[in-house]
Amino acid sequence: MVTPLQLDAVFLFIKEKTELGALVNNNYIWNLYISKTPELGIDQLLFSDIINKLIKDGYVKEDFQNSYHLTVDGRNFKGYVWAAKWHNKLSAKNITEGIIYSLAVFGIVAILTFIYHLFFK
């Protein structure tokens, strides 16, 4: 199972190197980064899965020379960990706004009920 940290490690390496003008392919990534960073826990099969996910998600594309390039979305993407944090932040914000809205509606109903009982009963 691929983690967001592993995805980010490969994605951000590709992003950094392509922005510097390097031609990035499997061997380049594997030999210069993945094989020298065993704490990532990425083997050849997982590495292949990561590359396929980056391509499937539209952040990286592969050319006819088997080199990887960032897409427009890839240039703007900040990483999977950042995206997960942003999603969680939005979810928490939506829950908070929902609670505040519910309390406001409840308060208005309570005030109207009080006024009704005060003046019309």
C-alpha positions as MATLAB code, in Angstrom:
seq = 'MVTPLQLDAVFLFIKEKTELGALVNNNYIWNLYISKTPELGIDQLLFSDIINKLIKDGYVKEDFQNSYHLTVDGRNFKGYVWAAKWHNKLSAKNITEGIIYSLAVFGIVAILTFIYHLFFK';
ca = [
       0.000    0.000    0.000;
       1.400    3.353   -1.046;
       1.399    6.110    1.569;
       1.029    9.833    0.844;
       4.589   10.338    2.127;
       5.967    7.828   -0.377;
       3.955    9.423   -3.187;
       5.246   12.848   -2.197;
       8.845   11.639   -2.010;
       8.797   10.495   -5.636;
       6.558   13.300   -6.906;
       8.563   16.099   -5.289;
      11.837   14.573   -6.536;
      10.468   14.524  -10.096;
       9.128   18.054   -9.665;
      12.412   19.433   -8.350;
      14.565   17.783  -11.006;
      12.321   18.630  -13.971;
      12.116   22.253  -12.850;
      15.931   22.273  -12.965;
      15.798   20.936  -16.526;
      16.880   17.337  -15.895;
      15.553   14.442  -17.950;
      13.971   12.208  -15.345;
      13.308    8.519  -16.008;
      12.944    5.369  -13.870;
      16.683    4.709  -13.670;
      17.460    8.316  -12.772;
      14.921    8.381   -9.949;
      15.832    4.922   -8.689;
      19.623    5.318   -8.806;
      19.888    8.879   -7.532;
      17.171    8.892   -4.904;
      15.073    5.831   -4.074;
      17.943    3.334   -3.742;
      19.857    5.804   -1.554;
      16.870    6.476    0.702;
      15.885    3.078    2.175;
      13.882    4.698    4.983;
      11.179    5.459    2.403;
      10.447    1.735    2.218;
       9.982    1.783   -1.554;
      10.880   -1.336   -3.534;
      10.795   -1.706   -7.339;
       7.161   -2.880   -7.416;
       5.960   -0.074   -5.135;
       7.992    2.413   -7.163;
       6.197    1.261  -10.308;
       2.834    1.657   -8.530;
       3.779    5.191   -7.445;
       4.740    6.229  -10.979;
       1.509    4.745  -12.348;
      -0.544    6.630   -9.730;
       1.205    9.919  -10.523;
       0.436    9.395  -14.208;
      -3.159    8.267  -13.525;
      -3.798   11.267  -11.255;
      -2.579   13.579  -14.027;
       0.420   15.126  -12.272;
       3.117   13.444  -14.369;
       3.216   12.274  -17.965;
       5.616    9.918  -19.699;
       7.029   10.724  -23.128;
       8.195    8.407  -25.899;
      11.718    8.300  -24.378;
      10.294    7.035  -21.062;
      11.146   10.330  -19.379;
       8.725   11.952  -16.950;
       7.468   15.496  -17.164;
       5.117   17.482  -14.962;
       1.712   18.374  -16.300;
       0.178   21.779  -15.628;
      -1.667   20.222  -12.686;
       1.608   18.715  -11.486;
       3.318   22.105  -11.468;
       0.546   23.495   -9.260;
       0.160   20.432   -7.028;
       1.788   20.726   -3.598;
       1.743   17.042   -2.747;
      -0.516   14.323   -1.405;
       0.172   15.102    2.263;
      -0.739   18.762    1.708;
      -3.885   17.727   -0.188;
      -4.951   15.409    2.649;
      -4.408   18.159    5.242;
      -6.360   20.639    3.104;
      -9.230   18.159    2.694;
      -9.340   17.544    6.463;
      -9.265   21.284    7.135;
     -12.180   21.878    4.746;
     -14.140   19.006    6.284;
     -13.639   20.414    9.781;
     -14.606   23.892    8.554;
     -17.779   22.538    6.918;
     -18.736   20.690   10.108;
     -18.157   23.832   12.186;
     -20.193   25.966    9.784;
     -22.977   23.377    9.862;
     -23.077   23.435   13.656;
     -23.102   27.247   13.745;
     -25.900   27.351   11.157;
     -27.937   24.790   13.116;
     -27.488   26.749   16.343;
     -28.522   29.984   14.604;
     -31.678   28.371   13.207;
     -32.456   26.834   16.596;
     -31.978   30.245   18.253;
     -34.290   31.983   15.796;
     -36.963   29.313   16.285;
     -36.634   29.643   20.075;
     -36.991   33.438   19.912;
     -40.024   33.227   17.617;
     -41.618   30.613   19.876;
     -41.009   32.847   22.909;
     -42.536   35.863   21.142;
     -45.532   33.785   20.044;
     -46.182   32.579   23.598;
     -45.596   36.045   25.032;
     -47.971   37.964   22.751;
     -50.403   35.499   21.228;
     -51.307   33.093   24.019;
];
